PDB file of C-alpha atoms in Angstrom:
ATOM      1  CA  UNK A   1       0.000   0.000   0.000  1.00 41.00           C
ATOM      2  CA  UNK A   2       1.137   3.583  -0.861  1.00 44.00           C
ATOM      3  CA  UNK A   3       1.936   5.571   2.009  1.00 43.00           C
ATOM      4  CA  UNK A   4       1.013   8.642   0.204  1.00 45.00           C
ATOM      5  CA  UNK A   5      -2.305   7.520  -0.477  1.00 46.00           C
ATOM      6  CA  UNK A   6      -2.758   7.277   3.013  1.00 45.00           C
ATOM      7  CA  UNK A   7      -1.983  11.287   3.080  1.00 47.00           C
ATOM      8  CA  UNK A   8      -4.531  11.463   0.484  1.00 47.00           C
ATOM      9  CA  UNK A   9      -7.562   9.544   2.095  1.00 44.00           C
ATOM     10  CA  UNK A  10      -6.927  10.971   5.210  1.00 44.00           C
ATOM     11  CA  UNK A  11      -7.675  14.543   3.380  1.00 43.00           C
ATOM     12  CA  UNK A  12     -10.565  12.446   1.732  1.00 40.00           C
ATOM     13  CA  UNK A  13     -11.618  11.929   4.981  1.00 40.00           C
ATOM     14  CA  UNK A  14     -11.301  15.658   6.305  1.00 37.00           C
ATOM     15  CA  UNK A  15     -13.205  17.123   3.195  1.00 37.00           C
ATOM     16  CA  UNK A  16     -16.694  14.545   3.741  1.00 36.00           C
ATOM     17  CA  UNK A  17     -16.273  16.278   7.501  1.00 35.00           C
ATOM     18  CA  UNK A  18     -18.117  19.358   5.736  1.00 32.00           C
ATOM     19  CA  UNK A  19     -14.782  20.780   3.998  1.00 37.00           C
ATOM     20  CA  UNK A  20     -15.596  24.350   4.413  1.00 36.00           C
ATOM     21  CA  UNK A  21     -15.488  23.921   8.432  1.00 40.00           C
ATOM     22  CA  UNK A  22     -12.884  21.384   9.123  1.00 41.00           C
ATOM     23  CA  UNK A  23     -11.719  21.928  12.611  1.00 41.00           C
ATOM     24  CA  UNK A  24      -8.523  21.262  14.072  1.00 43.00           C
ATOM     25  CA  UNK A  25      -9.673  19.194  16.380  1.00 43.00           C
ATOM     26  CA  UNK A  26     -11.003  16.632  13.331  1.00 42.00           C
ATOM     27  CA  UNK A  27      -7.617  16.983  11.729  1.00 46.00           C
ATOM     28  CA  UNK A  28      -5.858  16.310  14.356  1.00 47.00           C
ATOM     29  CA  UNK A  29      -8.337  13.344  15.198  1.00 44.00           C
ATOM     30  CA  UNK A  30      -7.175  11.700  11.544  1.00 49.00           C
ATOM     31  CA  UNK A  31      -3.616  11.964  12.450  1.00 65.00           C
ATOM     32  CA  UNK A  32      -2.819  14.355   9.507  1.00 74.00           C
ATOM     33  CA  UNK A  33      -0.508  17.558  10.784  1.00 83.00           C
ATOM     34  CA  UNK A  34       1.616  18.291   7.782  1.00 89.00           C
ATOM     35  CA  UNK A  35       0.321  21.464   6.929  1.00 92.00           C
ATOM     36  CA  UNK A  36       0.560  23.058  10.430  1.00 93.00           C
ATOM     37  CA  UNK A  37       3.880  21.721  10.789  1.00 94.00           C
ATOM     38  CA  UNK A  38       5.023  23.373   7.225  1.00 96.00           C
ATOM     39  CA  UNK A  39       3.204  26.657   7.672  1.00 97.00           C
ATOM     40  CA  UNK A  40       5.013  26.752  11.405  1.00 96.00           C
ATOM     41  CA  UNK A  41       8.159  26.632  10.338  1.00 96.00           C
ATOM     42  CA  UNK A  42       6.938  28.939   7.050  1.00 97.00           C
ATOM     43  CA  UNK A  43       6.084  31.810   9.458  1.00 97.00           C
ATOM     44  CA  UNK A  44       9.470  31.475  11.781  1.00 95.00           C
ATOM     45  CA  UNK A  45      10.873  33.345   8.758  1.00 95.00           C
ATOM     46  CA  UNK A  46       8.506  34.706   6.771  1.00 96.00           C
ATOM     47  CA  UNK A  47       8.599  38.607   6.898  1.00 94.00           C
ATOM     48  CA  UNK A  48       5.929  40.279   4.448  1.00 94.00           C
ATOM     49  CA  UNK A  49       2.822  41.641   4.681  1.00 97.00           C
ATOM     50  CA  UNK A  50       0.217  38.425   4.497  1.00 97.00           C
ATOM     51  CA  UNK A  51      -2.395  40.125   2.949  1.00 96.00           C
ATOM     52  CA  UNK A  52      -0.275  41.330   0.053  1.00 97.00           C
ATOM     53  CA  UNK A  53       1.314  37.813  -0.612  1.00 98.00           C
ATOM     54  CA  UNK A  54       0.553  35.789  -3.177  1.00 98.00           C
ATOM     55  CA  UNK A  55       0.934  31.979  -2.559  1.00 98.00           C
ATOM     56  CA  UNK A  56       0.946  29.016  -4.934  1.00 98.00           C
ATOM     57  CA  UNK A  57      -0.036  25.798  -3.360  1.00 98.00           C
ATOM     58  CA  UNK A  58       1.004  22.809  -5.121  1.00 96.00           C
ATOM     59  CA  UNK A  59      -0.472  19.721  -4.286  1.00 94.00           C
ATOM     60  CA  UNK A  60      -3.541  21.430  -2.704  1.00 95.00           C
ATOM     61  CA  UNK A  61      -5.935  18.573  -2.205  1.00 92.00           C
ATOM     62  CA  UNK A  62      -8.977  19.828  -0.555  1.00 91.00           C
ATOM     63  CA  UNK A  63      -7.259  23.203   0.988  1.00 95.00           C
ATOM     64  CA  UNK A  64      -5.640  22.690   4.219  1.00 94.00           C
ATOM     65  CA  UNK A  65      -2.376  25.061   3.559  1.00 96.00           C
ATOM     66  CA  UNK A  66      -4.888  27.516   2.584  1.00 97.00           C
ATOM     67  CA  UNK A  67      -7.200  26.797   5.288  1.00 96.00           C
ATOM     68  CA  UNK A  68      -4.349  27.492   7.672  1.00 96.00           C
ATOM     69  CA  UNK A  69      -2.645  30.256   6.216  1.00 98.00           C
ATOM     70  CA  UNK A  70      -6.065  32.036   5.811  1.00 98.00           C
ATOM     71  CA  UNK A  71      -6.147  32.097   9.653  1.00 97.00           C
ATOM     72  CA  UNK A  72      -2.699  34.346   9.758  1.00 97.00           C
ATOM     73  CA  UNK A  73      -4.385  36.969   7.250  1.00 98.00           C
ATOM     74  CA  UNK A  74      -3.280  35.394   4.108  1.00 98.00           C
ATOM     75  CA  UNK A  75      -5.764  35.854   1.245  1.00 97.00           C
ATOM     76  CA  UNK A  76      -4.044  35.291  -2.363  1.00 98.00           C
ATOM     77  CA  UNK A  77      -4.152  31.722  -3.058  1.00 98.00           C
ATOM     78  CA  UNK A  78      -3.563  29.708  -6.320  1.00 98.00           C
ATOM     79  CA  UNK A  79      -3.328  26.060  -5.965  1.00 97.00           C
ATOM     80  CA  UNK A  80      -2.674  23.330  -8.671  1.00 95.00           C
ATOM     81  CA  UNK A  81      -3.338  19.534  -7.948  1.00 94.00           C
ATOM     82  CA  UNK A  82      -3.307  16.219 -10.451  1.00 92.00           C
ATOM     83  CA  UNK A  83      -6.305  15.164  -8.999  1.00 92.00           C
ATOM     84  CA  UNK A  84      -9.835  17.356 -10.522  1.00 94.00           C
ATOM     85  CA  UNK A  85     -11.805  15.530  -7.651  1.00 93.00           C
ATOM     86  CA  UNK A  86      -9.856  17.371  -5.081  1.00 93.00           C
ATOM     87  CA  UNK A  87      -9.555  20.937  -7.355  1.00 95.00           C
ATOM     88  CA  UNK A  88     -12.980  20.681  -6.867  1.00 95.00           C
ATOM     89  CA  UNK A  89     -12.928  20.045  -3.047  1.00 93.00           C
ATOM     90  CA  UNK A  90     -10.350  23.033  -3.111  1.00 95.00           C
ATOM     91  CA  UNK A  91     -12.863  25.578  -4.941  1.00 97.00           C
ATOM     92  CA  UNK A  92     -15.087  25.071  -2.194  1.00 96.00           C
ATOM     93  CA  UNK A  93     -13.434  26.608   0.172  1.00 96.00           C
ATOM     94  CA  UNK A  94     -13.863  29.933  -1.386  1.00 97.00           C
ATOM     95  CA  UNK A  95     -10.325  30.427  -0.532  1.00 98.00           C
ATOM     96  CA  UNK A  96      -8.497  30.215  -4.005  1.00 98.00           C
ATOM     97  CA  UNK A  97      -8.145  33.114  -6.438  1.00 97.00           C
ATOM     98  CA  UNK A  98      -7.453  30.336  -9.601  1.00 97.00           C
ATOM     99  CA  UNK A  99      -6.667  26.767  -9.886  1.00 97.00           C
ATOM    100  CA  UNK A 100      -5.124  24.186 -11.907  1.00 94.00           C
ATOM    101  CA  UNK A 101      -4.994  20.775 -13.166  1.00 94.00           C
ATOM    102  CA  UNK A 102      -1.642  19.615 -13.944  1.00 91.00           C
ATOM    103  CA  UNK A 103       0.295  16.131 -13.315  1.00 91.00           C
ATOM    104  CA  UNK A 104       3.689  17.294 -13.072  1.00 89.00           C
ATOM    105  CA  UNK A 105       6.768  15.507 -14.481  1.00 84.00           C
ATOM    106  CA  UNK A 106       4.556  15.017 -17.427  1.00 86.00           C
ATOM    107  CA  UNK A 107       2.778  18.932 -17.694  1.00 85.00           C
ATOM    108  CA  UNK A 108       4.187  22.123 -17.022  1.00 83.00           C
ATOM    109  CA  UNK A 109       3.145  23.955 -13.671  1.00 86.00           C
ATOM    110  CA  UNK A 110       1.068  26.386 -15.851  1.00 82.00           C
ATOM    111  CA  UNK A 111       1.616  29.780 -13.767  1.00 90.00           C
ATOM    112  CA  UNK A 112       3.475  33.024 -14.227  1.00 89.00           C
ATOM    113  CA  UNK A 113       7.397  32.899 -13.689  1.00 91.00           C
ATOM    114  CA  UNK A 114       8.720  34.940 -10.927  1.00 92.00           C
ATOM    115  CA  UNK A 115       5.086  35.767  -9.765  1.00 95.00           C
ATOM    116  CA  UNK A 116       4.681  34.616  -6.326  1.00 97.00           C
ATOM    117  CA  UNK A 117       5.919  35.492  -3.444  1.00 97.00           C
ATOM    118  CA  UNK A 118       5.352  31.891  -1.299  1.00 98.00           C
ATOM    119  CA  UNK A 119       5.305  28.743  -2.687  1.00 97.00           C
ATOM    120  CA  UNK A 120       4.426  25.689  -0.616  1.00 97.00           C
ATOM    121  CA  UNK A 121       4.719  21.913  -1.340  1.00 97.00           C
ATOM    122  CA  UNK A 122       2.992  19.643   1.310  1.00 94.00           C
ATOM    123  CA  UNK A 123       1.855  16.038   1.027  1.00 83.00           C
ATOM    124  CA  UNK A 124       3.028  15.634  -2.796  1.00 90.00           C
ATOM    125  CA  UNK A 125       6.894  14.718  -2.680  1.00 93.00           C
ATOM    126  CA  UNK A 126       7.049  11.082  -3.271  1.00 91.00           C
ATOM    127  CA  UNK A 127       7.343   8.550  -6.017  1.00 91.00           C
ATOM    128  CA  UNK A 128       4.726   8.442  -8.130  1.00 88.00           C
ATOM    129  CA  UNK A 129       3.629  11.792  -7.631  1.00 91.00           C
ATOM    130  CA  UNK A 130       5.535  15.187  -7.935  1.00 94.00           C
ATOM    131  CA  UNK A 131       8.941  14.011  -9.439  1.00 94.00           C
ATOM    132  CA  UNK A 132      12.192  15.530  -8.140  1.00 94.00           C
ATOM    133  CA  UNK A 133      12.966  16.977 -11.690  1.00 92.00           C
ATOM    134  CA  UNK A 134       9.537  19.195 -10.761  1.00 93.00           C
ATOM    135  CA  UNK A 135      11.606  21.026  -8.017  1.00 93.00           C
ATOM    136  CA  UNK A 136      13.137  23.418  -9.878  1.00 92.00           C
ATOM    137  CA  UNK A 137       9.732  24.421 -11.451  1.00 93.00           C
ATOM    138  CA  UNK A 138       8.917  25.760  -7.786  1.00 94.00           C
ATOM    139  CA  UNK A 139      11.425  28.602  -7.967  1.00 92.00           C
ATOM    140  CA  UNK A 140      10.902  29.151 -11.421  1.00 92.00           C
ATOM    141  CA  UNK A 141       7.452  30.116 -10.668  1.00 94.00           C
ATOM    142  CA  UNK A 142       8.755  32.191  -7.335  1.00 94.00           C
ATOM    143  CA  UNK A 143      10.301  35.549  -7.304  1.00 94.00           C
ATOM    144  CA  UNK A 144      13.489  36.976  -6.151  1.00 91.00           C
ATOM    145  CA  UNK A 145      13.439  36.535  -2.237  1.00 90.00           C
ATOM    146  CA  UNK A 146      10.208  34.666  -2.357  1.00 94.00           C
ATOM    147  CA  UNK A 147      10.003  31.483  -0.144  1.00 96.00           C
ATOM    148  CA  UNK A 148       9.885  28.024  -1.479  1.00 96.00           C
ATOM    149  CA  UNK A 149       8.241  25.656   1.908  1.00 97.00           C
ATOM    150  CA  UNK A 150       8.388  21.619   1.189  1.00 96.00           C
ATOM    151  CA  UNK A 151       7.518  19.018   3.120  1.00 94.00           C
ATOM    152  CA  UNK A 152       7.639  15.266   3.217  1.00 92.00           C
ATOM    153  CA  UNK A 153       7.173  12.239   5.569  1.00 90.00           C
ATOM    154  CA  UNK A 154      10.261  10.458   6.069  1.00 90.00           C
ATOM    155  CA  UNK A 155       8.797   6.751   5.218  1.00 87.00           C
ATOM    156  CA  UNK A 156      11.356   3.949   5.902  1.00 87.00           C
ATOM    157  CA  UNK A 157      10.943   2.646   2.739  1.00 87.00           C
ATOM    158  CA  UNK A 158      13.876   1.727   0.032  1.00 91.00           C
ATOM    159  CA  UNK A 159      11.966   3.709  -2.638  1.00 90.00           C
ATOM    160  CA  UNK A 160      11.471   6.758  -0.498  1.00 90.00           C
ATOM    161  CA  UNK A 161      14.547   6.528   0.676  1.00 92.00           C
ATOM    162  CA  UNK A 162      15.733   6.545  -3.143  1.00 95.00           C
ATOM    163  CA  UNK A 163      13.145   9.447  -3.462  1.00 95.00           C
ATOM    164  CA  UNK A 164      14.913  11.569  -0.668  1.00 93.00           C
ATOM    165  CA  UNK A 165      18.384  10.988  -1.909  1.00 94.00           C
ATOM    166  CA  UNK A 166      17.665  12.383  -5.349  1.00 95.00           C
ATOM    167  CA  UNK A 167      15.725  15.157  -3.905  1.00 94.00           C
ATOM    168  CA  UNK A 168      19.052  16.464  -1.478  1.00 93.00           C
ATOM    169  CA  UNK A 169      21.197  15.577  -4.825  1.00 95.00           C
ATOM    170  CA  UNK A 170      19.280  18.250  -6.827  1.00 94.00           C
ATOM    171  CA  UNK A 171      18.518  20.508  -3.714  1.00 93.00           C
ATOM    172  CA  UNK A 172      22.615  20.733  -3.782  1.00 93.00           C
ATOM    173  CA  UNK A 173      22.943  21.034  -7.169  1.00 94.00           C
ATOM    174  CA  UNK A 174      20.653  23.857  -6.987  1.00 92.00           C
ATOM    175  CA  UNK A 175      22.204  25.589  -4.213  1.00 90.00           C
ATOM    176  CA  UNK A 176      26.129  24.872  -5.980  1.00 92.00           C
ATOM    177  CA  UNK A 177      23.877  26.960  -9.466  1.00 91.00           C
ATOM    178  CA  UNK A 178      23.405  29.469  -6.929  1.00 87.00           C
ATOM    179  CA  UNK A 179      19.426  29.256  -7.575  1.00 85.00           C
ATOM    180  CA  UNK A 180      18.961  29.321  -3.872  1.00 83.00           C
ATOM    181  CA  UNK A 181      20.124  29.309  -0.316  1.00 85.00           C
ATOM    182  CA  UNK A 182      18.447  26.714   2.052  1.00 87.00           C
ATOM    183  CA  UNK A 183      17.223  28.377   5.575  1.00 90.00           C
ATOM    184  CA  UNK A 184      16.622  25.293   7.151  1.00 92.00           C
ATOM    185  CA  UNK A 185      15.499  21.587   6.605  1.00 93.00           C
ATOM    186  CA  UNK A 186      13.638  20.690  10.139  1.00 94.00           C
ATOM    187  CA  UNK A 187      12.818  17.577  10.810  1.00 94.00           C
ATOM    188  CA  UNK A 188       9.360  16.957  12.639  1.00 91.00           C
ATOM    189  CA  UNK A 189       8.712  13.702  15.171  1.00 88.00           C
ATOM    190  CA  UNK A 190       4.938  13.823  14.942  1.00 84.00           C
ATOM    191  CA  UNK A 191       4.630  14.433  10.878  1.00 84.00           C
ATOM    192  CA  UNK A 192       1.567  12.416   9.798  1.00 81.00           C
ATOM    193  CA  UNK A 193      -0.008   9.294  11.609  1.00 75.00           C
ATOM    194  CA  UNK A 194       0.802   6.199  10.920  1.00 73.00           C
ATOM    195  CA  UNK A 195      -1.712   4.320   8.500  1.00 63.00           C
ATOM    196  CA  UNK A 196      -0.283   0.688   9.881  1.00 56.00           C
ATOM    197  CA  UNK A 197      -1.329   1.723  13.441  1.00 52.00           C
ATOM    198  CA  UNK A 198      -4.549   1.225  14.513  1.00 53.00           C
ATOM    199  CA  UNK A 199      -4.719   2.827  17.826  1.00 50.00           C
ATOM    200  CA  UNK A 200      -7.329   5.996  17.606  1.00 56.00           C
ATOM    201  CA  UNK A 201      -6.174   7.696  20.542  1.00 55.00           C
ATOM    202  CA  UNK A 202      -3.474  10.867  19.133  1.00 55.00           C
ATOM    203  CA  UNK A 203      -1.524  10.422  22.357  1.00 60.00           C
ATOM    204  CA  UNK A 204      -1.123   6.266  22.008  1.00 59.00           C
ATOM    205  CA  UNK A 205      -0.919   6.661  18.122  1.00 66.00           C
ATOM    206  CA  UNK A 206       2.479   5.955  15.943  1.00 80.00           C
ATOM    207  CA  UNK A 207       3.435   8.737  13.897  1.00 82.00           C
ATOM    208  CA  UNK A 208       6.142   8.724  10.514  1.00 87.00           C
ATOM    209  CA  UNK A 209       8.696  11.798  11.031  1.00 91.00           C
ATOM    210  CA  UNK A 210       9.061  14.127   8.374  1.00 93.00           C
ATOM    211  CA  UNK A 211      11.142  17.073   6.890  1.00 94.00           C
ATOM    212  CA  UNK A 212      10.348  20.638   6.165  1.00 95.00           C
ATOM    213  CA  UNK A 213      12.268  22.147   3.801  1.00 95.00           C
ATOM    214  CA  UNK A 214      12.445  25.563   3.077  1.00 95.00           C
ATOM    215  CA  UNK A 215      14.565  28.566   1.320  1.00 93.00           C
ATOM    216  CA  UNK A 216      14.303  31.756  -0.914  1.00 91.00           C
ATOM    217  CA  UNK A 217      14.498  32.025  -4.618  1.00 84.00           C
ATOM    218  CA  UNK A 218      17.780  34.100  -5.505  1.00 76.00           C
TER     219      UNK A 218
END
């Protein structure tokens, strides 16, 4: 079974919860905490005005980055995602500007160059989904100085493991192009529940680790 699908059906899960008012008691409930834990560590070093940023949320699913952010007085949201069912979960919320349908590796990430000012990758970075070669389409589509926030669950699994290798290879070979200067890489305990573990309970329950990454376009 794909461990990202269980990231996926656990936002399933959230968005037949009455999208629109997900709590944070119900996602906490499921297990799923990726998007707090990447917009935390977004906001220890983001300095701009919120309401006069414009974020691109790749991998979007139903709107959970958005949902948070929107909290913090963030308001300019476009989000792309290969699946239409959850674009269409994501318009619901009310909260994005535009969206778009694009399986990347294989399409383009169809939005302006240099045009936002945050971009933020949670819940996609994993084989079979958003390729590493995709990366550098991120800061393509970010401007000078803008933020690029990534996340991942650290599965202990040999092709995830694979997965992570290539990603620090081109995250260095990136950084030696002088395309951008990493801030930080922290690594989260309590990432996303574990889908093998049974237990309900959030203080008995397993969790996989994971790894924000995240660093300006230069």
């Amino acid at each position: 079974r794909n461990n990202n699908e269980h990231e996926t059906k656990t936002r399933m899960k959230m968005q037949h919860k009455s999208d629109k008012n997900v709590t944070k008691k119900d996602i906490l409930t499921l297990g799923y905490r990726a998007h707090e834990h990447a917009v935390t560590v977004l906001m220890q070093h983001f300095t701009g005005d919120p309401s006069q940023t414009r974020v691109l949320d790749v991998a979007c699913g139903s709107g959970l980055v958005a949902k948070t952010m929107v909290e913090l007085g963030f308001g300019q949201f476009v989000g792309v995602d290969a699946s239409e069912g959850m674009l269409k979960e994501a318009e619901l919320t009310g909260l994005y500007q535009d969206l778009h349908h694009a399986i990347l590796g294989t399409q383009a990430l169809s939005v302006e160059r240099e045009w936002f000012d945050v971009v933020t990758v949670v819940g996609g970075l994993y084989p079979g989904f958003i390729p590493v070669s995709a990366v550098r389409e991120f800061y393509e589509a970010t401007k000078p100085g803008g933020l690029v926030c990534m996340s991942r669950g650290n599965y202990p699994r040999p092709e995830y493991i694979s997965y992570d290798e290539a990603l620090e290879e081109t995250l260095a070979e990136m950084e030696t192009e002088g395309l951008w200067t990493r801030l930080t890489a922290t690594k989260v305990q309590r990432y996303v529940a574990d889908h093998l573990c049974e237990e309900e309970d959030p203080d008995r329950r397993e969790y996989i680790p994971g790894t924000i990454y995240l660093a300006p376009n230069k």
